[in-house]
């Protein structure tokens, strides 16, 4: 699935915002570290995901709409250097989102946006957009997700199963470290 497939599947901004909040809340309940949601000064809000292995995304919600940038660290698109962004990622980006491209937390030290996929949706738009003509050919023959936009799958369909899988793996890992049981239902008495 590429950024173009994801753009077609992502729900409206308000649904992405609600799902992002829910993921952050669930993550805090299971003491996870992947998902975060914050309200910043002014009118913007931000959601993020960091998996600890180099994959990440950020979503900035403003009065103008929403901007998403993500990184799939195993993508050949991530190795594009020399102060240049992968061709096409920002082609067609509306000017109201341009300041986000230069946000220091989203950039390399040289000021280049750190991203393998970028999406946006203005408040009045009826669909998500991605850069025009992004070259996805660096993927090898077996790579179906060259840019990492699959990281947003959890926001596309509600993500309950994806989050549940993550939460159980987190609990199993912690139980293994503590010699306890991975499934809290396993400790419940039979009725």
PDB file of C-alpha atoms in Angstrom:
ATOM      1  CA  UNK A   1       0.000   0.000   0.000  1.00  0.00           C
ATOM      2  CA  UNK A   2       1.441   3.365  -1.013  1.00  0.00           C
ATOM      3  CA  UNK A   3       0.703   6.912   0.076  1.00  0.00           C
ATOM      4  CA  UNK A   4      -1.861   7.126  -2.742  1.00  0.00           C
ATOM      5  CA  UNK A   5      -3.715   4.047  -1.461  1.00  0.00           C
ATOM      6  CA  UNK A   6      -3.639   5.437   2.056  1.00  0.00           C
ATOM      7  CA  UNK A   7      -4.943   8.824   0.888  1.00  0.00           C
ATOM      8  CA  UNK A   8      -7.938   7.043  -0.615  1.00  0.00           C
ATOM      9  CA  UNK A   9      -8.601   5.049   2.581  1.00  0.00           C
ATOM     10  CA  UNK A  10      -8.081   7.672   5.295  1.00  0.00           C
ATOM     11  CA  UNK A  11     -11.335   8.915   6.818  1.00  0.00           C
ATOM     12  CA  UNK A  12     -12.201  12.606   7.258  1.00  0.00           C
ATOM     13  CA  UNK A  13     -10.043  14.791   9.507  1.00  0.00           C
ATOM     14  CA  UNK A  14     -12.392  14.642  12.510  1.00  0.00           C
ATOM     15  CA  UNK A  15     -12.363  10.831  12.434  1.00  0.00           C
ATOM     16  CA  UNK A  16      -8.544  10.723  12.152  1.00  0.00           C
ATOM     17  CA  UNK A  17      -8.383  13.133  15.106  1.00  0.00           C
ATOM     18  CA  UNK A  18     -10.781  11.028  17.212  1.00  0.00           C
ATOM     19  CA  UNK A  19      -8.947   7.798  16.412  1.00  0.00           C
ATOM     20  CA  UNK A  20      -5.600   9.421  17.198  1.00  0.00           C
ATOM     21  CA  UNK A  21      -6.917  10.571  20.585  1.00  0.00           C
ATOM     22  CA  UNK A  22      -8.279   7.101  21.281  1.00  0.00           C
ATOM     23  CA  UNK A  23      -4.964   5.440  20.422  1.00  0.00           C
ATOM     24  CA  UNK A  24      -3.099   7.799  22.747  1.00  0.00           C
ATOM     25  CA  UNK A  25      -5.586   7.132  25.553  1.00  0.00           C
ATOM     26  CA  UNK A  26      -5.410   3.357  25.087  1.00  0.00           C
ATOM     27  CA  UNK A  27      -1.635   3.560  24.979  1.00  0.00           C
ATOM     28  CA  UNK A  28      -1.559   5.389  28.298  1.00  0.00           C
ATOM     29  CA  UNK A  29      -3.857   2.770  29.854  1.00  0.00           C
ATOM     30  CA  UNK A  30      -1.545  -0.113  28.913  1.00  0.00           C
ATOM     31  CA  UNK A  31       1.487   2.020  29.767  1.00  0.00           C
ATOM     32  CA  UNK A  32       2.599   1.972  26.142  1.00  0.00           C
ATOM     33  CA  UNK A  33       5.001   4.331  24.470  1.00  0.00           C
ATOM     34  CA  UNK A  34       3.914   4.387  20.807  1.00  0.00           C
ATOM     35  CA  UNK A  35       1.067   6.886  20.542  1.00  0.00           C
ATOM     36  CA  UNK A  36       0.772  10.459  21.770  1.00  0.00           C
ATOM     37  CA  UNK A  37      -1.732  13.268  21.364  1.00  0.00           C
ATOM     38  CA  UNK A  38      -1.311  16.838  22.510  1.00  0.00           C
ATOM     39  CA  UNK A  39      -3.037  20.144  22.255  1.00  0.00           C
ATOM     40  CA  UNK A  40      -0.587  22.946  21.639  1.00  0.00           C
ATOM     41  CA  UNK A  41      -0.919  26.632  22.275  1.00  0.00           C
ATOM     42  CA  UNK A  42      -3.152  28.266  19.759  1.00  0.00           C
ATOM     43  CA  UNK A  43      -5.440  26.234  17.588  1.00  0.00           C
ATOM     44  CA  UNK A  44      -3.219  23.304  16.631  1.00  0.00           C
ATOM     45  CA  UNK A  45      -3.232  19.774  17.966  1.00  0.00           C
ATOM     46  CA  UNK A  46      -0.786  16.991  17.189  1.00  0.00           C
ATOM     47  CA  UNK A  47      -0.812  13.217  17.150  1.00  0.00           C
ATOM     48  CA  UNK A  48       2.269  11.069  16.800  1.00  0.00           C
ATOM     49  CA  UNK A  49       3.482   7.491  16.692  1.00  0.00           C
ATOM     50  CA  UNK A  50       7.014   6.313  17.427  1.00  0.00           C
ATOM     51  CA  UNK A  51       7.599   2.560  17.425  1.00  0.00           C
ATOM     52  CA  UNK A  52      11.164   2.668  18.732  1.00  0.00           C
ATOM     53  CA  UNK A  53      12.543   1.033  15.584  1.00  0.00           C
ATOM     54  CA  UNK A  54      12.707   4.129  13.413  1.00  0.00           C
ATOM     55  CA  UNK A  55       9.183   4.190  12.027  1.00  0.00           C
ATOM     56  CA  UNK A  56       7.147   7.217  12.980  1.00  0.00           C
ATOM     57  CA  UNK A  57       4.440   9.616  11.924  1.00  0.00           C
ATOM     58  CA  UNK A  58       3.158  13.008  13.012  1.00  0.00           C
ATOM     59  CA  UNK A  59      -0.228  14.533  12.304  1.00  0.00           C
ATOM     60  CA  UNK A  60      -0.763  18.239  12.871  1.00  0.00           C
ATOM     61  CA  UNK A  61      -4.381  19.390  13.067  1.00  0.00           C
ATOM     62  CA  UNK A  62      -4.958  23.111  12.479  1.00  0.00           C
ATOM     63  CA  UNK A  63      -7.874  25.338  11.570  1.00  0.00           C
ATOM     64  CA  UNK A  64      -6.676  24.988   7.952  1.00  0.00           C
ATOM     65  CA  UNK A  65      -6.875  21.163   7.971  1.00  0.00           C
ATOM     66  CA  UNK A  66      -4.368  18.412   8.698  1.00  0.00           C
ATOM     67  CA  UNK A  67      -0.798  17.620   7.645  1.00  0.00           C
ATOM     68  CA  UNK A  68       0.835  14.194   7.990  1.00  0.00           C
ATOM     69  CA  UNK A  69       4.480  13.306   7.593  1.00  0.00           C
ATOM     70  CA  UNK A  70       5.871   9.842   8.202  1.00  0.00           C
ATOM     71  CA  UNK A  71       9.101   7.901   8.101  1.00  0.00           C
ATOM     72  CA  UNK A  72       9.687   4.276   7.178  1.00  0.00           C
ATOM     73  CA  UNK A  73      13.376   3.915   8.020  1.00  0.00           C
ATOM     74  CA  UNK A  74      13.854   0.776   5.882  1.00  0.00           C
ATOM     75  CA  UNK A  75      12.635   2.524   2.753  1.00  0.00           C
ATOM     76  CA  UNK A  76      15.163   3.381   0.056  1.00  0.00           C
ATOM     77  CA  UNK A  77      13.324   6.716  -0.023  1.00  0.00           C
ATOM     78  CA  UNK A  78      14.648   7.426   3.475  1.00  0.00           C
ATOM     79  CA  UNK A  79      18.250   7.328   2.305  1.00  0.00           C
ATOM     80  CA  UNK A  80      17.854  10.274  -0.045  1.00  0.00           C
ATOM     81  CA  UNK A  81      20.355  12.822   1.209  1.00  0.00           C
ATOM     82  CA  UNK A  82      22.236  15.920   0.176  1.00  0.00           C
ATOM     83  CA  UNK A  83      19.714  18.350   1.632  1.00  0.00           C
ATOM     84  CA  UNK A  84      16.984  17.239  -0.750  1.00  0.00           C
ATOM     85  CA  UNK A  85      13.659  15.592  -0.125  1.00  0.00           C
ATOM     86  CA  UNK A  86      12.511  12.615  -2.192  1.00  0.00           C
ATOM     87  CA  UNK A  87      11.140  13.999  -5.486  1.00  0.00           C
ATOM     88  CA  UNK A  88       7.422  14.677  -5.587  1.00  0.00           C
ATOM     89  CA  UNK A  89       6.643  14.293  -1.863  1.00  0.00           C
ATOM     90  CA  UNK A  90       5.605  17.922  -1.506  1.00  0.00           C
ATOM     91  CA  UNK A  91       4.489  18.685  -5.054  1.00  0.00           C
ATOM     92  CA  UNK A  92       1.090  20.367  -4.786  1.00  0.00           C
ATOM     93  CA  UNK A  93       1.326  21.057  -1.037  1.00  0.00           C
ATOM     94  CA  UNK A  94      -0.995  23.971  -0.196  1.00  0.00           C
ATOM     95  CA  UNK A  95       0.843  27.043   1.117  1.00  0.00           C
ATOM     96  CA  UNK A  96      -0.926  26.939   4.489  1.00  0.00           C
ATOM     97  CA  UNK A  97       0.988  23.735   5.321  1.00  0.00           C
ATOM     98  CA  UNK A  98       4.406  24.967   4.107  1.00  0.00           C
ATOM     99  CA  UNK A  99       5.551  26.155   7.576  1.00  0.00           C
ATOM    100  CA  UNK A 100       5.123  22.598   8.898  1.00  0.00           C
ATOM    101  CA  UNK A 101       7.627  21.298   6.353  1.00  0.00           C
ATOM    102  CA  UNK A 102      10.301  23.366   8.083  1.00  0.00           C
ATOM    103  CA  UNK A 103       9.315  22.513  11.651  1.00  0.00           C
ATOM    104  CA  UNK A 104      12.631  21.568  13.349  1.00  0.00           C
ATOM    105  CA  UNK A 105      11.189  18.471  15.026  1.00  0.00           C
ATOM    106  CA  UNK A 106      10.267  17.093  11.579  1.00  0.00           C
ATOM    107  CA  UNK A 107      13.596  17.895   9.912  1.00  0.00           C
ATOM    108  CA  UNK A 108      17.189  16.801   9.677  1.00  0.00           C
ATOM    109  CA  UNK A 109      19.795  19.160  11.081  1.00  0.00           C
ATOM    110  CA  UNK A 110      20.200  20.738   7.630  1.00  0.00           C
ATOM    111  CA  UNK A 111      16.508  21.705   7.602  1.00  0.00           C
ATOM    112  CA  UNK A 112      15.367  19.041   5.120  1.00  0.00           C
ATOM    113  CA  UNK A 113      12.064  17.383   6.016  1.00  0.00           C
ATOM    114  CA  UNK A 114      12.588  13.831   7.303  1.00  0.00           C
ATOM    115  CA  UNK A 115       9.820  11.937   5.519  1.00  0.00           C
ATOM    116  CA  UNK A 116       9.120   9.016   3.227  1.00  0.00           C
ATOM    117  CA  UNK A 117       5.439   9.927   2.915  1.00  0.00           C
ATOM    118  CA  UNK A 118       3.440  13.136   3.246  1.00  0.00           C
ATOM    119  CA  UNK A 119      -0.319  13.682   3.135  1.00  0.00           C
ATOM    120  CA  UNK A 120      -2.566  16.662   3.717  1.00  0.00           C
ATOM    121  CA  UNK A 121      -6.195  17.634   3.709  1.00  0.00           C
ATOM    122  CA  UNK A 122      -7.534  21.164   3.864  1.00  0.00           C
ATOM    123  CA  UNK A 123     -10.594  21.787   6.024  1.00  0.00           C
ATOM    124  CA  UNK A 124     -12.860  22.169   2.978  1.00  0.00           C
ATOM    125  CA  UNK A 125     -11.443  19.256   0.961  1.00  0.00           C
ATOM    126  CA  UNK A 126     -13.390  16.062   0.364  1.00  0.00           C
ATOM    127  CA  UNK A 127     -10.311  13.807   0.363  1.00  0.00           C
ATOM    128  CA  UNK A 128      -6.687  13.484   1.436  1.00  0.00           C
ATOM    129  CA  UNK A 129      -3.925  14.484  -0.954  1.00  0.00           C
ATOM    130  CA  UNK A 130      -0.346  13.337  -1.504  1.00  0.00           C
ATOM    131  CA  UNK A 131       2.484  14.752  -3.582  1.00  0.00           C
ATOM    132  CA  UNK A 132       2.001  14.586  -7.326  1.00  0.00           C
ATOM    133  CA  UNK A 133       4.080  11.995  -9.141  1.00  0.00           C
ATOM    134  CA  UNK A 134       6.021  10.537  -6.217  1.00  0.00           C
ATOM    135  CA  UNK A 135       8.473   8.022  -7.657  1.00  0.00           C
ATOM    136  CA  UNK A 136       7.808   4.776  -5.800  1.00  0.00           C
ATOM    137  CA  UNK A 137      10.121   2.713  -8.017  1.00  0.00           C
ATOM    138  CA  UNK A 138      12.996   2.305  -5.526  1.00  0.00           C
ATOM    139  CA  UNK A 139      11.145  -0.621  -4.003  1.00  0.00           C
ATOM    140  CA  UNK A 140      12.384  -4.056  -4.905  1.00  0.00           C
ATOM    141  CA  UNK A 141      10.055  -6.552  -6.572  1.00  0.00           C
ATOM    142  CA  UNK A 142       8.794  -7.907  -3.248  1.00  0.00           C
ATOM    143  CA  UNK A 143       8.212  -4.521  -1.604  1.00  0.00           C
ATOM    144  CA  UNK A 144       4.559  -3.514  -1.745  1.00  0.00           C
ATOM    145  CA  UNK A 145       4.802  -0.686   0.786  1.00  0.00           C
ATOM    146  CA  UNK A 146       7.866   1.307  -0.313  1.00  0.00           C
ATOM    147  CA  UNK A 147       7.071   4.567   1.459  1.00  0.00           C
ATOM    148  CA  UNK A 148       5.747   3.297   4.810  1.00  0.00           C
ATOM    149  CA  UNK A 149       2.280   4.786   4.503  1.00  0.00           C
ATOM    150  CA  UNK A 150       1.042   1.455   5.921  1.00  0.00           C
ATOM    151  CA  UNK A 151       1.903   2.979   9.319  1.00  0.00           C
ATOM    152  CA  UNK A 152      -1.419   4.827   9.025  1.00  0.00           C
ATOM    153  CA  UNK A 153      -3.468   1.641   8.490  1.00  0.00           C
ATOM    154  CA  UNK A 154      -4.515   1.734  12.135  1.00  0.00           C
ATOM    155  CA  UNK A 155      -6.281   5.041  11.442  1.00  0.00           C
ATOM    156  CA  UNK A 156      -7.981   3.885   8.246  1.00  0.00           C
ATOM    157  CA  UNK A 157     -10.266   1.125   9.448  1.00  0.00           C
ATOM    158  CA  UNK A 158     -10.596   1.910  13.115  1.00  0.00           C
ATOM    159  CA  UNK A 159      -7.554  -0.176  13.941  1.00  0.00           C
ATOM    160  CA  UNK A 160      -9.008  -2.166  16.798  1.00  0.00           C
ATOM    161  CA  UNK A 161      -7.315  -5.392  15.746  1.00  0.00           C
ATOM    162  CA  UNK A 162      -3.984  -3.702  15.042  1.00  0.00           C
ATOM    163  CA  UNK A 163      -4.016  -1.955  18.405  1.00  0.00           C
ATOM    164  CA  UNK A 164      -5.083  -5.105  20.232  1.00  0.00           C
ATOM    165  CA  UNK A 165      -2.171  -6.984  18.642  1.00  0.00           C
ATOM    166  CA  UNK A 166       0.211  -4.230  19.769  1.00  0.00           C
ATOM    167  CA  UNK A 167      -1.225  -4.159  23.310  1.00  0.00           C
ATOM    168  CA  UNK A 168      -1.006  -7.955  23.697  1.00  0.00           C
ATOM    169  CA  UNK A 169       2.579  -8.004  22.449  1.00  0.00           C
ATOM    170  CA  UNK A 170       3.422  -5.267  24.952  1.00  0.00           C
ATOM    171  CA  UNK A 171       1.766  -7.189  27.776  1.00  0.00           C
ATOM    172  CA  UNK A 172       3.451 -10.473  26.752  1.00  0.00           C
ATOM    173  CA  UNK A 173       6.833  -8.748  26.678  1.00  0.00           C
ATOM    174  CA  UNK A 174       6.315  -7.250  30.118  1.00  0.00           C
ATOM    175  CA  UNK A 175       4.987 -10.519  31.526  1.00  0.00           C
ATOM    176  CA  UNK A 176       8.071 -12.313  30.186  1.00  0.00           C
ATOM    177  CA  UNK A 177      10.289  -9.795  31.930  1.00  0.00           C
ATOM    178  CA  UNK A 178       8.392 -10.189  35.193  1.00  0.00           C
ATOM    179  CA  UNK A 179       7.770 -13.935  35.051  1.00  0.00           C
ATOM    180  CA  UNK A 180       4.029 -13.292  35.069  1.00  0.00           C
ATOM    181  CA  UNK A 181       1.160 -14.156  32.800  1.00  0.00           C
ATOM    182  CA  UNK A 182       0.781 -12.334  29.507  1.00  0.00           C
ATOM    183  CA  UNK A 183      -2.998 -12.447  29.289  1.00  0.00           C
ATOM    184  CA  UNK A 184      -4.753 -10.807  32.252  1.00  0.00           C
ATOM    185  CA  UNK A 185      -7.885 -12.850  31.409  1.00  0.00           C
ATOM    186  CA  UNK A 186      -5.864 -16.006  32.121  1.00  0.00           C
ATOM    187  CA  UNK A 187      -5.578 -14.933  35.756  1.00  0.00           C
ATOM    188  CA  UNK A 188      -9.357 -14.429  36.133  1.00  0.00           C
ATOM    189  CA  UNK A 189     -11.187 -17.119  38.095  1.00  0.00           C
ATOM    190  CA  UNK A 190     -13.589 -19.385  36.233  1.00  0.00           C
ATOM    191  CA  UNK A 191     -17.234 -18.551  36.767  1.00  0.00           C
TER     192      UNK A 191
END
